PDB file of C-alpha atoms in Angstrom:
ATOM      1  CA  UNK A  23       0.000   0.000   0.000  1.00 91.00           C
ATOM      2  CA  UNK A  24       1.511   3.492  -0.847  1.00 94.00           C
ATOM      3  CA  UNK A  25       1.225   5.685   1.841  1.00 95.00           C
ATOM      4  CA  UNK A  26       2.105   9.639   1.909  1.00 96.00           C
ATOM      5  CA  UNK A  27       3.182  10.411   5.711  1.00 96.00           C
ATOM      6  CA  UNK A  28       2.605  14.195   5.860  1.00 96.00           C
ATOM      7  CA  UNK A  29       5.383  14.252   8.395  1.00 92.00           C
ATOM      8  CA  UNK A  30       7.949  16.733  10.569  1.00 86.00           C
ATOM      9  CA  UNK A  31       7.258  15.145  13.840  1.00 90.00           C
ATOM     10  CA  UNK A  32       8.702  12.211  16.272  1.00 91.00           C
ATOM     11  CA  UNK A  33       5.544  10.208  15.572  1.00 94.00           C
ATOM     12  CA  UNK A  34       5.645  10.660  11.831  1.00 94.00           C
ATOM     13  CA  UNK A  35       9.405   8.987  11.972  1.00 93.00           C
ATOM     14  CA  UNK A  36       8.611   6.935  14.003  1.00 94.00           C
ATOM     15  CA  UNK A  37       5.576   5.657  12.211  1.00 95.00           C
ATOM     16  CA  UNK A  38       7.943   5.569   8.666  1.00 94.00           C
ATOM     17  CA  UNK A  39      10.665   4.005  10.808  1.00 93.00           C
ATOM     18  CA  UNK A  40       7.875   1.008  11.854  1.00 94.00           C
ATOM     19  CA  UNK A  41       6.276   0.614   8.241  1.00 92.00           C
ATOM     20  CA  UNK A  42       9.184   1.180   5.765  1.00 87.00           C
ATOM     21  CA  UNK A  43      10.229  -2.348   7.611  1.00 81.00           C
ATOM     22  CA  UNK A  44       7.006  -4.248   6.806  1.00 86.00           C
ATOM     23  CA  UNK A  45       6.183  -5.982   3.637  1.00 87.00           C
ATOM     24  CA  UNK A  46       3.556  -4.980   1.164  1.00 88.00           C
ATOM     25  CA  UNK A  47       3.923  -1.009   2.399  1.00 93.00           C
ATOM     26  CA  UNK A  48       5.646   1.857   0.305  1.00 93.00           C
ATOM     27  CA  UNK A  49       5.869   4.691   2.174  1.00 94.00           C
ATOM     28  CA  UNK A  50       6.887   8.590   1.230  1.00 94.00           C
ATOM     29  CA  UNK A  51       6.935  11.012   4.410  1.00 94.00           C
ATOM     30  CA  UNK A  52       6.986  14.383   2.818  1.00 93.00           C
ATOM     31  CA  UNK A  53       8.445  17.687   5.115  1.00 92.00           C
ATOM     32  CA  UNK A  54       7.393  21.135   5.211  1.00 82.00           C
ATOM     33  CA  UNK A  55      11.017  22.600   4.330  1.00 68.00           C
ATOM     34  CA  UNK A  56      10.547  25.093   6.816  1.00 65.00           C
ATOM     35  CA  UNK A  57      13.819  23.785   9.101  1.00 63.00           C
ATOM     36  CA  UNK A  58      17.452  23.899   7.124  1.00 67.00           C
ATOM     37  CA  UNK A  59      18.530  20.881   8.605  1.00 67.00           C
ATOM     38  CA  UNK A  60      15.369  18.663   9.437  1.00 73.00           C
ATOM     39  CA  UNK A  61      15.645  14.833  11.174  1.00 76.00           C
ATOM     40  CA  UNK A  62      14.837  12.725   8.291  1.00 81.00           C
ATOM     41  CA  UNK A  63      12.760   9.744   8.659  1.00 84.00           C
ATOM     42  CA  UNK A  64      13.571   6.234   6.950  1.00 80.00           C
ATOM     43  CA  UNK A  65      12.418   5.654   3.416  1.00 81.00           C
ATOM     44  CA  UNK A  66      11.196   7.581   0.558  1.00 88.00           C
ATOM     45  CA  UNK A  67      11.537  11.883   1.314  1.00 91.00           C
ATOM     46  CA  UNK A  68       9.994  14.495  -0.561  1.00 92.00           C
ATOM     47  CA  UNK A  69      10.837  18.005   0.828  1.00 90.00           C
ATOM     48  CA  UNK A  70       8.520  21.544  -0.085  1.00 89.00           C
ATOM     49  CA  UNK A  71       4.998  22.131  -0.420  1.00 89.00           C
ATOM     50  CA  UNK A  72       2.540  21.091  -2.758  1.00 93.00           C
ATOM     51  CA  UNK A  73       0.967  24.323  -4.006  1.00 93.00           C
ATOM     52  CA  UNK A  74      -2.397  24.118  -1.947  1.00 94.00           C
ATOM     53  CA  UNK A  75      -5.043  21.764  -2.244  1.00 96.00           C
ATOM     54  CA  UNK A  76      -5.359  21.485  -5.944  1.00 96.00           C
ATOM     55  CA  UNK A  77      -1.655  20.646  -6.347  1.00 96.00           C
ATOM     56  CA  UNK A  78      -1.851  18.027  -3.094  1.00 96.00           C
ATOM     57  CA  UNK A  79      -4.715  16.394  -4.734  1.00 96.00           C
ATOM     58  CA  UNK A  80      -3.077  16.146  -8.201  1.00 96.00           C
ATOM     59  CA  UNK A  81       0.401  15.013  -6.733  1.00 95.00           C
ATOM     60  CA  UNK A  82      -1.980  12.134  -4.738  1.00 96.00           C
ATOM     61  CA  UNK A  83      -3.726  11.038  -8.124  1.00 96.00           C
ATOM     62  CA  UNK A  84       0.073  11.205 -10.058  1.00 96.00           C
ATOM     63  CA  UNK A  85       1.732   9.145  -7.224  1.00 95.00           C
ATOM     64  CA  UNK A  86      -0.659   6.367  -6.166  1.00 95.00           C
ATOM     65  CA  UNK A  87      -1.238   6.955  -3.429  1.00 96.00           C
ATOM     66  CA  UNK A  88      -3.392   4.607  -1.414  1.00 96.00           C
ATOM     67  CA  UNK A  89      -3.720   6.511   1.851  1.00 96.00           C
ATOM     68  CA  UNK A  90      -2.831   9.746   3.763  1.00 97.00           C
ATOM     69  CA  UNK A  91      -1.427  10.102   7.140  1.00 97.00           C
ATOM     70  CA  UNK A  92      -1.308  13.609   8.653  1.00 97.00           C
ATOM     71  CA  UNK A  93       1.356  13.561  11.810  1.00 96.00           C
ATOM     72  CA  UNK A  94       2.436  16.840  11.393  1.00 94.00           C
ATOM     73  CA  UNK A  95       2.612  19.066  14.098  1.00 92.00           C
ATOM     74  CA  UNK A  96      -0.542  20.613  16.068  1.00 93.00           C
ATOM     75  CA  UNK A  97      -0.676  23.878  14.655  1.00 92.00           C
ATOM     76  CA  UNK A  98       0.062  22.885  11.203  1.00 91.00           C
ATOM     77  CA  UNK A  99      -3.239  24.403  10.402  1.00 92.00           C
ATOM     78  CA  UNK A 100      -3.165  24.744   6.732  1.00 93.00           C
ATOM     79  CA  UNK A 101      -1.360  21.835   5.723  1.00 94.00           C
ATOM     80  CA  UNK A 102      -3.890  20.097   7.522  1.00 96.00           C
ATOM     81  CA  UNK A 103      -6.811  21.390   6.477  1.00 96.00           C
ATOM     82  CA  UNK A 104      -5.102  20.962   2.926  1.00 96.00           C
ATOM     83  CA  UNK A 105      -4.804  17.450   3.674  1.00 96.00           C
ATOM     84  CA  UNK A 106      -8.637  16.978   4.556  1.00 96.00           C
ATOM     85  CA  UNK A 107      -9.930  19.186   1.544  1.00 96.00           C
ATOM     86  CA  UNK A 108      -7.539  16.998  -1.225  1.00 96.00           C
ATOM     87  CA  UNK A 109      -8.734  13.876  -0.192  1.00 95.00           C
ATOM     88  CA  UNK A 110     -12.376  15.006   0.274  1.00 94.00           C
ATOM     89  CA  UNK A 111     -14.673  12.543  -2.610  1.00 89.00           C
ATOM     90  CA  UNK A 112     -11.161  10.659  -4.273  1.00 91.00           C
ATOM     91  CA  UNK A 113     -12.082   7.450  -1.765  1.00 92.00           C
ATOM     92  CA  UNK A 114      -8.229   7.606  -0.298  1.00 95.00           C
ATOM     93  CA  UNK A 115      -8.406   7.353   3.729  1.00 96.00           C
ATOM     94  CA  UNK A 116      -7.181  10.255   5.657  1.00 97.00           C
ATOM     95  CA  UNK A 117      -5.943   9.942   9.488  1.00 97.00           C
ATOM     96  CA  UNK A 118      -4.679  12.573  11.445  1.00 97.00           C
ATOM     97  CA  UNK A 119      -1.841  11.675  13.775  1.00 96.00           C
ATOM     98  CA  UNK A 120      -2.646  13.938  16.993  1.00 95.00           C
ATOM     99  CA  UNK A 121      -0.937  13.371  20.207  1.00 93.00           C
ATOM    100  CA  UNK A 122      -3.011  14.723  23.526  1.00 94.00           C
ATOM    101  CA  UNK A 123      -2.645  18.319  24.267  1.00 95.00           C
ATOM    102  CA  UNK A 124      -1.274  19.123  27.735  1.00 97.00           C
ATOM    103  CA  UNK A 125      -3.366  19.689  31.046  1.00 96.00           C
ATOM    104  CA  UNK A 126      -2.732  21.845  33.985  1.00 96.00           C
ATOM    105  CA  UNK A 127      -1.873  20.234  36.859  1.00 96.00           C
ATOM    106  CA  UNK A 128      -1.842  21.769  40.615  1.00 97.00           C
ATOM    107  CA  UNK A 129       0.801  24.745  40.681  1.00 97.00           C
ATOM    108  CA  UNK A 130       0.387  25.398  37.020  1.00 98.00           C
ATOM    109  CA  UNK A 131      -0.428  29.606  36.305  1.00 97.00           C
ATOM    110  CA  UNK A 132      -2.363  28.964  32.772  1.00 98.00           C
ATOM    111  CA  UNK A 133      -3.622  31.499  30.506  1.00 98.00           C
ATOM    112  CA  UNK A 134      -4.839  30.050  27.396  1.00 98.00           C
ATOM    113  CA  UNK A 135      -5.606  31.909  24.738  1.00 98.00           C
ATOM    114  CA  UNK A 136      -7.147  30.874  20.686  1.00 97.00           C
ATOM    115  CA  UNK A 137      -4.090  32.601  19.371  1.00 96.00           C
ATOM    116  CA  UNK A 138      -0.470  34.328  18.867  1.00 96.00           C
ATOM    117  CA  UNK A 139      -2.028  37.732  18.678  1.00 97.00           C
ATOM    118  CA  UNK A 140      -4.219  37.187  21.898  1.00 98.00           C
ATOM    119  CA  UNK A 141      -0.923  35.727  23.351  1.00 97.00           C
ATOM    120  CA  UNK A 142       0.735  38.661  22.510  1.00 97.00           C
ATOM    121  CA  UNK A 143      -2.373  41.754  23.977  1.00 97.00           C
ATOM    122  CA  UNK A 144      -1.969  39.336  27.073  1.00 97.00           C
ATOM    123  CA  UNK A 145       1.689  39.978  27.760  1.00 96.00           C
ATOM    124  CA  UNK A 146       2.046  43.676  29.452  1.00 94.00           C
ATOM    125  CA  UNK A 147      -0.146  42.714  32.060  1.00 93.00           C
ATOM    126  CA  UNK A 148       1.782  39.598  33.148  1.00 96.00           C
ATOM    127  CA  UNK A 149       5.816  40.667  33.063  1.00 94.00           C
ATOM    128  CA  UNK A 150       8.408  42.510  30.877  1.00 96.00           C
ATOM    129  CA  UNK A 151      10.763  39.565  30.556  1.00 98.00           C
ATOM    130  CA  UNK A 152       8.951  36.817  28.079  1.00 98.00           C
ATOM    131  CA  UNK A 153      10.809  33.551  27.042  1.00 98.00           C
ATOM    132  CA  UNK A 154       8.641  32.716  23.562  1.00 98.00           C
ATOM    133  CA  UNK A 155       9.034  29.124  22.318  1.00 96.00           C
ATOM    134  CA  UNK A 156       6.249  29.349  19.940  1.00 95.00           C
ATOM    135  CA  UNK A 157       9.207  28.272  16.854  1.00 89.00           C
ATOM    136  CA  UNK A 158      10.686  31.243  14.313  1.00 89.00           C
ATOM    137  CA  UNK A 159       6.945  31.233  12.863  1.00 87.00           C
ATOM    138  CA  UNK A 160       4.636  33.405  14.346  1.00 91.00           C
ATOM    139  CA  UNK A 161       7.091  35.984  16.091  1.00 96.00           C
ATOM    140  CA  UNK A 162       5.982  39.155  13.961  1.00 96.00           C
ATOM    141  CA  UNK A 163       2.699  38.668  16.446  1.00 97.00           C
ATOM    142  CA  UNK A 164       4.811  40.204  19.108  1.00 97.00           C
ATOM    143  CA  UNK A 165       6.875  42.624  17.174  1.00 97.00           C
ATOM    144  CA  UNK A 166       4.936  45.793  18.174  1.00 96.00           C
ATOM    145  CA  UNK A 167       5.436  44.838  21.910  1.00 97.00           C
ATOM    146  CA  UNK A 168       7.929  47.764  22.571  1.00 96.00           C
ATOM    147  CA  UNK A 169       7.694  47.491  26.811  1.00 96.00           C
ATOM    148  CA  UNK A 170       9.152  43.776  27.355  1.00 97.00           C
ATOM    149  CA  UNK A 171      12.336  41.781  27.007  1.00 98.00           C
ATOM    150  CA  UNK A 172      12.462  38.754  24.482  1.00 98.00           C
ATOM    151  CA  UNK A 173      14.103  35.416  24.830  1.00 98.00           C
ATOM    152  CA  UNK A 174      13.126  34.072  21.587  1.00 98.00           C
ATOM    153  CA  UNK A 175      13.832  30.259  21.233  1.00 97.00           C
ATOM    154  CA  UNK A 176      14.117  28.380  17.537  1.00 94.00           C
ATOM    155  CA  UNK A 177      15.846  25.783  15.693  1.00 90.00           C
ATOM    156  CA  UNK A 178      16.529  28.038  12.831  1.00 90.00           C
ATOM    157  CA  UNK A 179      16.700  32.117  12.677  1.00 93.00           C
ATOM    158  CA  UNK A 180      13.365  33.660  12.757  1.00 93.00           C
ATOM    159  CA  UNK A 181      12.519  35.668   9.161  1.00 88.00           C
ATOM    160  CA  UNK A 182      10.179  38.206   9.947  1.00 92.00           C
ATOM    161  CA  UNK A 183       9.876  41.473  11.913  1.00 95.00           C
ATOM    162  CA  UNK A 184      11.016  41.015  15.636  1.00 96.00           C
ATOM    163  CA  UNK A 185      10.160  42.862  19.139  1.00 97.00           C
ATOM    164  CA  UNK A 186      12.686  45.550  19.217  1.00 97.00           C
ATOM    165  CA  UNK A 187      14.274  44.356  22.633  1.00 98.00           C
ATOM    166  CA  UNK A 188      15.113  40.763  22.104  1.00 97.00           C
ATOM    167  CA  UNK A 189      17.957  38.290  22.270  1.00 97.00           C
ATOM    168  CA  UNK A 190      17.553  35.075  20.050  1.00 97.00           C
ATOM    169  CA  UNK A 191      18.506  31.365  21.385  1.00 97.00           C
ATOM    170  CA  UNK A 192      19.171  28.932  18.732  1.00 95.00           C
ATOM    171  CA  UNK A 193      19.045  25.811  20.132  1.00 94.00           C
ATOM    172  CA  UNK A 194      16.955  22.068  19.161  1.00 89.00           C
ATOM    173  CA  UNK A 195      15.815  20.375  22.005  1.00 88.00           C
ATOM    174  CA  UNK A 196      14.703  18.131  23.888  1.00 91.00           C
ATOM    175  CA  UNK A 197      15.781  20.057  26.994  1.00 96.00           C
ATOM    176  CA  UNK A 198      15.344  18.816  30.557  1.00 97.00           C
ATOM    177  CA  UNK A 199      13.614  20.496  33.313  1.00 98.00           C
ATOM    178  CA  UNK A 200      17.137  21.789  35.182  1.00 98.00           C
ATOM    179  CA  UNK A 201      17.955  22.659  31.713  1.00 98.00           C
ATOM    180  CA  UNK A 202      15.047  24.684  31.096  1.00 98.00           C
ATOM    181  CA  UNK A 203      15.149  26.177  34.878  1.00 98.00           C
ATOM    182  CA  UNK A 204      18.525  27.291  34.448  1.00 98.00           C
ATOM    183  CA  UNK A 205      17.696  29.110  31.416  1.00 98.00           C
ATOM    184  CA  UNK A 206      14.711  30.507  33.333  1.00 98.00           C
ATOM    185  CA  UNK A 207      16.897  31.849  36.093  1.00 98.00           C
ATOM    186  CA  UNK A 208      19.576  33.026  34.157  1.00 98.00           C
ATOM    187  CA  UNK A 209      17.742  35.401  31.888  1.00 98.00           C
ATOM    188  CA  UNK A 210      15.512  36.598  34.771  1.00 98.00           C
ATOM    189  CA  UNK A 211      12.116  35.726  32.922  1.00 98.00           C
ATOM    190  CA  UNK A 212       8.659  36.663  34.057  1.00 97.00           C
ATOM    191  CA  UNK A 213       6.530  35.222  31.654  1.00 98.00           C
ATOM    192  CA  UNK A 214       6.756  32.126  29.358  1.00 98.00           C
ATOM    193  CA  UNK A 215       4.851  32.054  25.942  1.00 98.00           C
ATOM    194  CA  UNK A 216       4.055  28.529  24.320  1.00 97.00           C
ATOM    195  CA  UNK A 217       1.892  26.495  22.246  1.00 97.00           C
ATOM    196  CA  UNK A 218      -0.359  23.940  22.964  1.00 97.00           C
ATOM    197  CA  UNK A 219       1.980  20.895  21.356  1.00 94.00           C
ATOM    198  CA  UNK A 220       1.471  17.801  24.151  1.00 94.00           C
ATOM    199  CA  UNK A 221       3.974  15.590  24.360  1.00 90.00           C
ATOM    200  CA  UNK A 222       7.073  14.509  26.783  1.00 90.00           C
ATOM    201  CA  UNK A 223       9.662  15.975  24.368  1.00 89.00           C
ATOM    202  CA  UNK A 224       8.850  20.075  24.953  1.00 92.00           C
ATOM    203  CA  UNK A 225       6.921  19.157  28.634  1.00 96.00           C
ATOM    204  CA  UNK A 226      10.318  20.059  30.461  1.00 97.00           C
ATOM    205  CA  UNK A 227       9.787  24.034  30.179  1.00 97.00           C
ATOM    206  CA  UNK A 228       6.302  24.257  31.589  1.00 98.00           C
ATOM    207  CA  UNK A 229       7.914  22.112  34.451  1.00 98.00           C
ATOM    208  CA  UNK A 230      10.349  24.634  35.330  1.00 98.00           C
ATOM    209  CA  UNK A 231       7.754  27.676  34.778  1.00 98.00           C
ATOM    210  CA  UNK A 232       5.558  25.891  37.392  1.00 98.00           C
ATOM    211  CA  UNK A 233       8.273  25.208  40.235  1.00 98.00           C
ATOM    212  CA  UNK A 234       9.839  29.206  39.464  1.00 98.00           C
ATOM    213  CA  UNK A 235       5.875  29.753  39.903  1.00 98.00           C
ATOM    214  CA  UNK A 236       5.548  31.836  36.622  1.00 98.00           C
ATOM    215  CA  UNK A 237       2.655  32.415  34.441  1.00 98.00           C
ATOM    216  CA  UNK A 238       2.707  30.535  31.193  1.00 98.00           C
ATOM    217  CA  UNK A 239       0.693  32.160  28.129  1.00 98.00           C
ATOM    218  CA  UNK A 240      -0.349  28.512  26.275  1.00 98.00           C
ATOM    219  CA  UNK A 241      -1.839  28.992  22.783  1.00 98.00           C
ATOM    220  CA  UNK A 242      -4.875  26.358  21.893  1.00 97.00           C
ATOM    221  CA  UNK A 243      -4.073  24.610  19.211  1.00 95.00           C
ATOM    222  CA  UNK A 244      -6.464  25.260  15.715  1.00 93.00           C
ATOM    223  CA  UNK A 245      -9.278  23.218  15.263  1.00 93.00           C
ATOM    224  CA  UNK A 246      -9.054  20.037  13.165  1.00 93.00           C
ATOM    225  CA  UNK A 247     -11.175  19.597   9.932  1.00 93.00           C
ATOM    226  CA  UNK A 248     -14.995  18.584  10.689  1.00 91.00           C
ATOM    227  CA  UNK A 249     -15.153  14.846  10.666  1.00 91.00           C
ATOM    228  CA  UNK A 250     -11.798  14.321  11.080  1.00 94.00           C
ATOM    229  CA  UNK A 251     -10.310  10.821  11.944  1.00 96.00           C
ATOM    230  CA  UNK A 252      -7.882  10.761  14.456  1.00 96.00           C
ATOM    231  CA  UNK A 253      -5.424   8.476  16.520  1.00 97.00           C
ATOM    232  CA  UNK A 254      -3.565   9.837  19.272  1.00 96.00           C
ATOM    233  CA  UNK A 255      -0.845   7.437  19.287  1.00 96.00           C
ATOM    234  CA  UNK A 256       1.451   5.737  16.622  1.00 96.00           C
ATOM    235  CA  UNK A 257       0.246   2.473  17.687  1.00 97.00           C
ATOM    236  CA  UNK A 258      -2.843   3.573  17.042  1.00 97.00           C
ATOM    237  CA  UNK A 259      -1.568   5.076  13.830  1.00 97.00           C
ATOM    238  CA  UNK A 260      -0.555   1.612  12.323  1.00 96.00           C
ATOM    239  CA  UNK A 261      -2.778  -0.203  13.568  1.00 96.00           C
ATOM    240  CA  UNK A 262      -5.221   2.364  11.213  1.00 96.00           C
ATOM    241  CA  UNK A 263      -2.779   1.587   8.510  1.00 94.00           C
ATOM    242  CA  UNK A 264      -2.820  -2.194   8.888  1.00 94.00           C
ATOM    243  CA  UNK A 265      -6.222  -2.294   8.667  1.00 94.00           C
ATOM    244  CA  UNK A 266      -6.338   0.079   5.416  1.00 90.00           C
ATOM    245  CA  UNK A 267      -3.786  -2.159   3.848  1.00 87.00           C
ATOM    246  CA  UNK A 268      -6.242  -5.202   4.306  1.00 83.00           C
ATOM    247  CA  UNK A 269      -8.914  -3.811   2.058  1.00 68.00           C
ATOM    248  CA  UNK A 270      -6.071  -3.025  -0.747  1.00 57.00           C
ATOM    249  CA  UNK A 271      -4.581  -6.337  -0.777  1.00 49.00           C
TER     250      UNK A 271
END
């Protein structure tokens, strides 16, 4: 069965990692392009967009492909939504790959918000030194934010307009939770700004934010696609695949 993994995650090489190695499954994991030097999963890689839904659909149709999994990240919004729309009457099977988002625990100071810019109006009330981790995408939201201090963590250098007072960290994680409270300490932060991702591998900061008893600013993640299918784990994930693979044979 040939299978596009819509990848960029640790589930979606993980999942290419567990079916590249079974018989009767061809996989392609295709990446964003948006990192310079990405992990790359095991087997077939395509790397770039596909020029919206239209060219998704027609790249499908060209390539045989037999079903779609979605594991890219949570707030891959449009790539996702892509996904959904492409695949919408052609009969191929769409999963999305979504691990659970993360819940507040005793201790925690939460304020969620739908979005970057509400993240960003939120800000002068809570502190004037903000560690953002919300990735290189999506800092422009706090560019006009003139009164605070910026740590700004990414992989790769941010390309857009940035808060005037700033200091970027380029660093790929995961970190641990001394890590991460060291970091906290050292730059004197108030504040912490993050996304909504879930998972072990980014967990560590809102750790330390809780035990140095700061507020964290945690963006919801977008909405999926009505009627989406989803799977929270990559288990779950191949066992969908498994069972898709049946009906082709």
């Amino acid at each position: 069965m040939r299978t596009l993994i819509l990848g960029g995650t640790a589930e979606a090489r993980e999942l290419a990692h567990i079916a590249s190695g079974e018989r009767g499954f061809d996989i392609v994991s295709s990446l964003a392009g948006r990192v310079r030097d990405p992990r790359l999963p095991e087997g077939s890689v395509r790397i770039g967009g596909f020029g919206g839904v239209a060219g998704l659909r027609e790249w499908l149709e060209a390539n045989g492909i037999d079903a779609v999994v979605d594991a890219t990240h949570p707030f891959a919004g449009t790539i996702t939504a892509n996904a959904a729309a492409a695949v919408r009457g052609s009969g191929v099977p769409l999963v999305h790959v979504r691990r659970p988002g993360w819940t507040e625990v005793a201790g925690d100071r939460w304020i969620r918000v739908p979005d970057l810019a509400a993240a960003a109006r939120a800000l002068p009330d809570l502190g004037e030194r903000v560690f953002l981790t919300i990735g290189r995408q999506g800092v422009g939201a706090f560019a006009g934010l003139t009164e605070q201090w910026f740590l700004i963590r990414a992989i790769d250098p941010p390309e857009t307009e940035l808060p005037p007072n700033r200091e970027v960290l380029l660093a790929r994680g995961p970190f641990t939770v001394d890590e991460e409270s060291r970091l906290l300490a050292r730059h004197r932060i108030d504040v912490l700004v993050t996304k909504d991702s879930g998972g072990d591998r980014t967990y560590a900061k809102l750790a330390a934010a809780r035990a140095a008893e700061l507020p964290v600013v945690l963006v919801d993640r977008p909405p999926l696609p009505a009627g989406a299918e989803v799977v929270e784990t990559v288990a779950e994930a191949w066992e969908w695949l498994r069972d898709k693979a049946s009906g082709v044979r």
